[in-house]
mmCIF file of C-alpha atoms in Angstrom:
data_model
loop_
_atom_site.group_PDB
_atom_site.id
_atom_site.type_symbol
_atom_site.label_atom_id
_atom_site.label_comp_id
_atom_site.label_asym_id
_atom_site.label_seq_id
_atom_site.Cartn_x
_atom_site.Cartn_y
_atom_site.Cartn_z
ATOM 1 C CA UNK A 1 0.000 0.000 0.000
ATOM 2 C CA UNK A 2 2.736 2.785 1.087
ATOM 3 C CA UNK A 3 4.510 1.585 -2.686
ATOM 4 C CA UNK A 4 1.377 2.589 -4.559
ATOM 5 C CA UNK A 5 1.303 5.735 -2.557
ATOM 6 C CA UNK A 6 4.943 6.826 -3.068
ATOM 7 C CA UNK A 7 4.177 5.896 -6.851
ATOM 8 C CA UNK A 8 1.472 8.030 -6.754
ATOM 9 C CA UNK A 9 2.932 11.054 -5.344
ATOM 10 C CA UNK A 10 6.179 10.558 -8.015
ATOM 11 C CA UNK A 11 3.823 10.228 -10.773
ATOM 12 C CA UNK A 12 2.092 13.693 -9.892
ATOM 13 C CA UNK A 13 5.245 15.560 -9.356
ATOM 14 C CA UNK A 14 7.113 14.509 -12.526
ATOM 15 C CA UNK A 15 7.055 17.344 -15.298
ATOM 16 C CA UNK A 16 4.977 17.180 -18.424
ATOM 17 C CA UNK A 17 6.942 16.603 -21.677
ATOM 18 C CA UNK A 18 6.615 20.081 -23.665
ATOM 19 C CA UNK A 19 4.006 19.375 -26.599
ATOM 20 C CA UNK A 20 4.063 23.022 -28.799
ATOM 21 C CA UNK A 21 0.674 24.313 -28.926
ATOM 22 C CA UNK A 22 0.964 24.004 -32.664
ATOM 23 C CA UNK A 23 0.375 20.635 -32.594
ATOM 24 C CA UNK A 24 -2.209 20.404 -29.808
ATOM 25 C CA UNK A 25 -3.949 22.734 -31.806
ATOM 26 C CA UNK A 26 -3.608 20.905 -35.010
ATOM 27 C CA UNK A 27 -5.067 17.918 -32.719
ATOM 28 C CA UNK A 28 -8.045 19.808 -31.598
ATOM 29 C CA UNK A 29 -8.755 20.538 -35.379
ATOM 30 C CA UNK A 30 -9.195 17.258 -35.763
ATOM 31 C CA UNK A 31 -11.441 16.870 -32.855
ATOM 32 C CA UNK A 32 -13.402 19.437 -34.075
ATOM 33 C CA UNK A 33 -13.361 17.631 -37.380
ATOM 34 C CA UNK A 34 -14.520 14.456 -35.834
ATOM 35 C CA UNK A 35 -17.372 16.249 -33.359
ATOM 36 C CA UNK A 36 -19.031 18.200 -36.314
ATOM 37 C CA UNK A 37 -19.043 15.268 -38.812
ATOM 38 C CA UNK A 38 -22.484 16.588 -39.952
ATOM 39 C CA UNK A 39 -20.546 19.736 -41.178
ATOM 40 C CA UNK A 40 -17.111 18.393 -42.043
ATOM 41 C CA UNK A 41 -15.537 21.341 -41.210
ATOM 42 C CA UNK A 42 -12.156 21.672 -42.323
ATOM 43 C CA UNK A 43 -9.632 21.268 -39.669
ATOM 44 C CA UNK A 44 -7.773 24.529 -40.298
ATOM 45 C CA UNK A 45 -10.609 26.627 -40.415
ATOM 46 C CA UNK A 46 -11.781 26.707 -35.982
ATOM 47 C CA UNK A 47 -7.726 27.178 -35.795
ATOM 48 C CA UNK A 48 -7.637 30.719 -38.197
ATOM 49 C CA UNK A 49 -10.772 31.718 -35.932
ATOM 50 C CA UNK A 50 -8.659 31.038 -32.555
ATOM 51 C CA UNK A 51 -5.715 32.572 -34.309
ATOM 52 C CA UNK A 52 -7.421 35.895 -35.219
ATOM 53 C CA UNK A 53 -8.536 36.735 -32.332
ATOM 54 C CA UNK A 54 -5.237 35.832 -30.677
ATOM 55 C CA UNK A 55 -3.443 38.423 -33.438
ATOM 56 C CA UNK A 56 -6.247 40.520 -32.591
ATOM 57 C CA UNK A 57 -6.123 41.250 -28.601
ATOM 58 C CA UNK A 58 -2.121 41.009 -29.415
ATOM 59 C CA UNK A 59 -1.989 44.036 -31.753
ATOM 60 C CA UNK A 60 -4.853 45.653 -29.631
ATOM 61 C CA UNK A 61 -2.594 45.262 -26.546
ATOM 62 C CA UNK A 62 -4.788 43.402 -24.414
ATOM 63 C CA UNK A 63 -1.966 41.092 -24.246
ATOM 64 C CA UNK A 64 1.720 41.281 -24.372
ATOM 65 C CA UNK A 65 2.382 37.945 -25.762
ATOM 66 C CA UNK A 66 0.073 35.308 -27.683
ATOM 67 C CA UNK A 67 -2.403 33.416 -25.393
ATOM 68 C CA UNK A 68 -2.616 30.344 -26.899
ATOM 69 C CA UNK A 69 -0.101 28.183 -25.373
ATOM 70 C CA UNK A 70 -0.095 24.161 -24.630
ATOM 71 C CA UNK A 71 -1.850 24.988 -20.783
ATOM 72 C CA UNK A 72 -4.412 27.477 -22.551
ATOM 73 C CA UNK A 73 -5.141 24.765 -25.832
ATOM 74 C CA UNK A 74 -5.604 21.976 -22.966
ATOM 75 C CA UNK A 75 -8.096 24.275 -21.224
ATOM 76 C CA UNK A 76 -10.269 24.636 -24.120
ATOM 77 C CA UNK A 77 -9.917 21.123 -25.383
ATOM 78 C CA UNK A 78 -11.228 20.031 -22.054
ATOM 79 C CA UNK A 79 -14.429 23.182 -22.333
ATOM 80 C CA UNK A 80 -14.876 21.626 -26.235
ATOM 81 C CA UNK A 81 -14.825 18.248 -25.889
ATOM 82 C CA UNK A 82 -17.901 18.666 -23.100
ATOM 83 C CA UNK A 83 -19.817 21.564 -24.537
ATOM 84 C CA UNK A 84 -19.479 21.367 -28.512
ATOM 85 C CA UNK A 85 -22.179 18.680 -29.703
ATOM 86 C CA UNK A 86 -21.812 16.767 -32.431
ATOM 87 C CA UNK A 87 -25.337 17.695 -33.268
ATOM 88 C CA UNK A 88 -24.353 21.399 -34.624
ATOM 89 C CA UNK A 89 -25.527 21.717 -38.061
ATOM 90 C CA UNK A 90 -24.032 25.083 -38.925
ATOM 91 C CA UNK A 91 -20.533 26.719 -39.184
ATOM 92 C CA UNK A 92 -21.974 29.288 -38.060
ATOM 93 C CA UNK A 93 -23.181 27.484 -34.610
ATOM 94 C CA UNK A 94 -19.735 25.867 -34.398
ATOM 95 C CA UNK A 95 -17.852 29.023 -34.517
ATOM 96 C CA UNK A 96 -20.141 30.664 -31.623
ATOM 97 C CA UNK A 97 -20.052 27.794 -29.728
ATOM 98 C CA UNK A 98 -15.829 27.144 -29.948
ATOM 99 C CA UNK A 99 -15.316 31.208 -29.470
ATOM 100 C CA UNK A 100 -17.687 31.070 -26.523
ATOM 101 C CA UNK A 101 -15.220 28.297 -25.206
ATOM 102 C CA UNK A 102 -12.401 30.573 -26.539
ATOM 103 C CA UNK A 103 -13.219 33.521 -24.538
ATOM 104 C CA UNK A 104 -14.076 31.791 -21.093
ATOM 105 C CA UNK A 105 -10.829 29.873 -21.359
ATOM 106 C CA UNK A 106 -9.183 33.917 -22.149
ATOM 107 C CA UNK A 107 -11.540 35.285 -18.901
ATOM 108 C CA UNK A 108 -10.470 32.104 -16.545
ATOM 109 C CA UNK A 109 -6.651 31.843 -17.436
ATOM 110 C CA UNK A 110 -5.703 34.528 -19.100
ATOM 111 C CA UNK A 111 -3.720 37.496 -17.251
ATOM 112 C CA UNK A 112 -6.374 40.551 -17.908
ATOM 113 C CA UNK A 113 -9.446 41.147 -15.608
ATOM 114 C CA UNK A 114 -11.070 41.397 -18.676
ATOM 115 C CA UNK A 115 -11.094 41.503 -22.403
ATOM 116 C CA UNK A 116 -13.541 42.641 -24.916
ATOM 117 C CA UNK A 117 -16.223 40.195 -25.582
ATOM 118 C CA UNK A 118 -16.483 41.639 -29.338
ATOM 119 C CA UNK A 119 -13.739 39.683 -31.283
ATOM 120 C CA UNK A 120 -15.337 36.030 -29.687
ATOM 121 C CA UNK A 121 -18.687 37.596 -31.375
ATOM 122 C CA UNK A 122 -19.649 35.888 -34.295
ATOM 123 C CA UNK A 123 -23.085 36.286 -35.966
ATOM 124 C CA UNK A 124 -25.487 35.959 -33.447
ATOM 125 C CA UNK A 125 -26.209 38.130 -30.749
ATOM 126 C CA UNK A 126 -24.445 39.379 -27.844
ATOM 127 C CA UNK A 127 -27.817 38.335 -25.600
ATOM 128 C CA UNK A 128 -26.995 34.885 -27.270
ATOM 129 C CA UNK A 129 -23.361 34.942 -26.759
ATOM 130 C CA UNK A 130 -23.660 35.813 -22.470
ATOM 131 C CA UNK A 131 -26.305 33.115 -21.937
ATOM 132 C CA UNK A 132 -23.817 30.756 -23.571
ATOM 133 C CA UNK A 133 -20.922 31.925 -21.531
ATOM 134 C CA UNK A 134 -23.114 31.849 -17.976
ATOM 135 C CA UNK A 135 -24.240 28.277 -19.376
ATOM 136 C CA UNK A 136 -20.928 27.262 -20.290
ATOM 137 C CA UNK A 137 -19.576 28.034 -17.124
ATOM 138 C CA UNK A 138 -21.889 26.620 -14.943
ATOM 139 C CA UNK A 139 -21.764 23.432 -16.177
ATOM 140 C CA UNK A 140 -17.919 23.328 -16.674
ATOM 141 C CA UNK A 141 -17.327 25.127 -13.176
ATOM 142 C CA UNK A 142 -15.777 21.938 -11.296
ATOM 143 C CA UNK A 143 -13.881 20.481 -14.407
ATOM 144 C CA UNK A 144 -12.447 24.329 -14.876
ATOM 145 C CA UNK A 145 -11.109 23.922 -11.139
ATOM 146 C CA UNK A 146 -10.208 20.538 -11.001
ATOM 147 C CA UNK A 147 -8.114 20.947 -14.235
ATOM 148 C CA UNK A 148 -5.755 23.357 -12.584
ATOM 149 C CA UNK A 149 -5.942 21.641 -9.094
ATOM 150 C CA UNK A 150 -4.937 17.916 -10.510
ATOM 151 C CA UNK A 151 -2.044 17.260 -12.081
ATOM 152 C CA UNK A 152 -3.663 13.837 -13.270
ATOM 153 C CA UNK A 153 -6.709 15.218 -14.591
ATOM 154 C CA UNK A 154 -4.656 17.599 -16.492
ATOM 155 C CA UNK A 155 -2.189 14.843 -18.201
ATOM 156 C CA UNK A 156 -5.560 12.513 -18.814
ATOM 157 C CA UNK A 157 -7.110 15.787 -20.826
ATOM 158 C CA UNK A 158 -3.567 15.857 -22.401
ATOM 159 C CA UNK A 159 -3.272 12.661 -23.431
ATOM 160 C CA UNK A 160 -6.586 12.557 -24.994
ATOM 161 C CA UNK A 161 -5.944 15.612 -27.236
ATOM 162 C CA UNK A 162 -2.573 14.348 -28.364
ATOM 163 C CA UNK A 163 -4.722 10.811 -28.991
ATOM 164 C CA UNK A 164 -6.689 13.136 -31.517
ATOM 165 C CA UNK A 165 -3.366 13.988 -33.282
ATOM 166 C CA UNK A 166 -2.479 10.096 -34.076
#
């Protein structure tokens, strides 16, 4: 029993292997691919969307360095993978529903108080796009803590966007 325990404890202290957040996003095209089979979205196109606003709150200086790291592209994998159904029959649904994501995973980890809710807007309305957001984070509330609070849940969300990539 005290061997499983000192296993235990090792396993949650040992770094994570560095994975650029190229190819974790690259993996969660693919996911998004595979969710929205209805719509066969093209797996570059949800990344451009993330990108642009990235560029966007860069160049508006809302941020001194791009936001979408491996940590941040783990984070919204995790707020995807539960809130984006595979019943969306619209680009234009997927892209309000994966820039919601976006822009909660910007509000919970990102290092503003705030940023501007416009660039995450997409068609729609903003009435639309809040009730999404309050949704969103109600039901994700415990996964958003428990992702930065385990170590395991975080490499088990890891490992099954890098099992997109394969």
């Amino acid at each position: 029993m005290a061997d499983a325990t000192v296993t235990s404890e090792a396993s949650q202290s040992r770094p994570q292997p560095y994975i650029p957040p190229n190819e974790l996003l690259r993996c969660l095209g693919l996911f998004l691919h595979q969710r929205c089979s209805k719509l066969s979205p093209s797996t570059i196109w949800p990344i451009r969307w993330l990108r642009n606003i990235d560029t966007h709150l860069l160049v508006a200086g809302y941020q001194s360095k791009n936001f979408l790291s491996s940590g941040s592209v783990v984070f919204l994998y995790m707020l995807c993978r539960d809130l984006i159904s595979p019943e969306i029959d619209s680009m234009e649904e997927l892209q309000a529903s994966l820039l919601t994501c976006y822009y909660i995973t910007y509000c919970y980890i990102g290092i503003e108080l705030g940023y501007p809710p416009k660039p995450f807007l997409k068609g729609g309305s903003r009435t639309a796009f809040w009730e999404r957001c309050i949704s969103y984070s109600q039901i994700m509330s415990s996964k958003m803590m428990k992702i930065n609070n385990d170590r395991q849940f975080y490499r088990e969300v890891l490992a099954e966007l890098k099992a997109m990539g394969r």
